[in-house]
């Protein structure tokens, strides 16, 4: 059923009170009167932050009294869900020469303002900024994060290629950090078009800022709360950037941004994850993740500076902001980005080859754990989040498809070409010419890099991208001297939670039907060893599970300390089965395959 059909059915049955999707109320082709000299003034001071609001004023010139239609985006590019930023607007008002203007809603996300005649019009509203999300404005008592898609109204039907300035009114001593071009006056910024205008995150308030020069560019790191990145955490981040950035620049052979900013928010309650922008990334992480391996997040979002922010499927060029913009190609935009995020880390020395193989094995495990899903179908489902869990599969499965194509190209070209040639070639022939790539262009570029006819790659697309056949790991991975082993492993579980300290594990809780409870182990017992494996730290449990995996024994001994006594108690074996995937280097691979594996891990091609 199409949306138009739904609308007519609702009209027939008289459900007039319902909200219809998308543009149902705005006539097709509706167009605002032209506006010029667009300026936005934002009030982000301590009163606004405390009220969890951002004050927005938009001023522009009009030629006459023709109605102006102003809309706020329904989504933010990169975050493929509808957020309807207009829903957070309160206190909307419009005036000309100090006197109020007539206005009304033209549809759920569009305001219709009627000027009295030629001159300057001023529109004001408050934007509610009380929800943390990497694409949505959020304030704290002395801090605000926002993105242009949240706040900047655009005239409907007038394209997006018009310049604008932004002025931020804030407190003395508060910082303003954004990727926007600084204007002539302090606190003022400029953009030459709306796409750039809304792709620049802002931090305003009290937060920390530092920078490092890598690959001839300044990389800024802005983090809130101030102090959350200790000097050691900051240094570690800069060290990752020194290793990752050159590897990603090498793929495209240019860094297409003036500077680059990592905006980092950490808190106890966050959604988690990052959102890419053309010259930065907005990352939200849990406070307890700040010592974790964030290099993967940074590498992924940075690779987007080329892949999707610049090189992207034709379906996404240009961006529209009023409604969903579906594409079947998120497996390239997101999955291949994930693959290169891993490559940048292994090539730069942030992770070793085993870490990279584990990442690919983990991706395969994610794919095997969900129903067979076509990459193109998963891409389309991102907008609605399918209940069967398949809609995010374009990340891991897309990474694996990119991995296999890379190996196939390297093998077919005898190591002279790689997926890098595809990415760099399309970047030059499509993005640099102001457009997106078509499916034909993608597969032609793959075939050309491989030096092969198009037909086998069309077949790959038919079976593994648009179809649901399992990816051909067994035939492709050996070309790079790799093997994938998929197994079901039964591991003994005890049904307890523990705290490990001083070389023992204190039982803190038990689930009633668990093996430990059945054997008579009690909360408060301190486990000294399990099945002959001494419990020295958390990894001891992994060693225990590995030692007793798939065992046929009916029970194993647990040595526990209870009060002053040391007891040995037989615990019944209760196996829980899970899928296990391993990707490993084959030590006896032929010379060519070993060379391709080496080239892939080091970013080398044979010349
Ligand atoms: Zn991404």
Short mmCIF file of N, CA and C in Angstrom, two decimals, residues 8 282 425 464 492:
data_model
loop_
_atom_site.label_atom_id
_atom_site.label_comp_id
_atom_site.label_asym_id
_atom_site.label_seq_id
_atom_site.Cartn_x
_atom_site.Cartn_y
_atom_site.Cartn_z
N UNK A 8 -6.16 8.12 1.25
CA UNK A 8 -7.52 8.13 0.72
C UNK A 8 -8.43 7.20 1.53
N UNK A 282 30.29 13.14 16.31
CA UNK A 282 29.70 13.33 17.62
C UNK A 282 29.55 11.95 18.25
N UNK A 425 38.53 5.39 -6.72
CA UNK A 425 38.08 5.65 -8.09
C UNK A 425 36.70 6.29 -8.11
N UNK A 464 24.49 -12.54 -3.14
CA UNK A 464 24.92 -12.24 -1.77
C UNK A 464 24.55 -10.83 -1.28
N UNK A 492 30.12 -25.33 30.19
CA UNK A 492 29.45 -25.49 31.49
C UNK A 492 29.14 -24.13 32.11
#
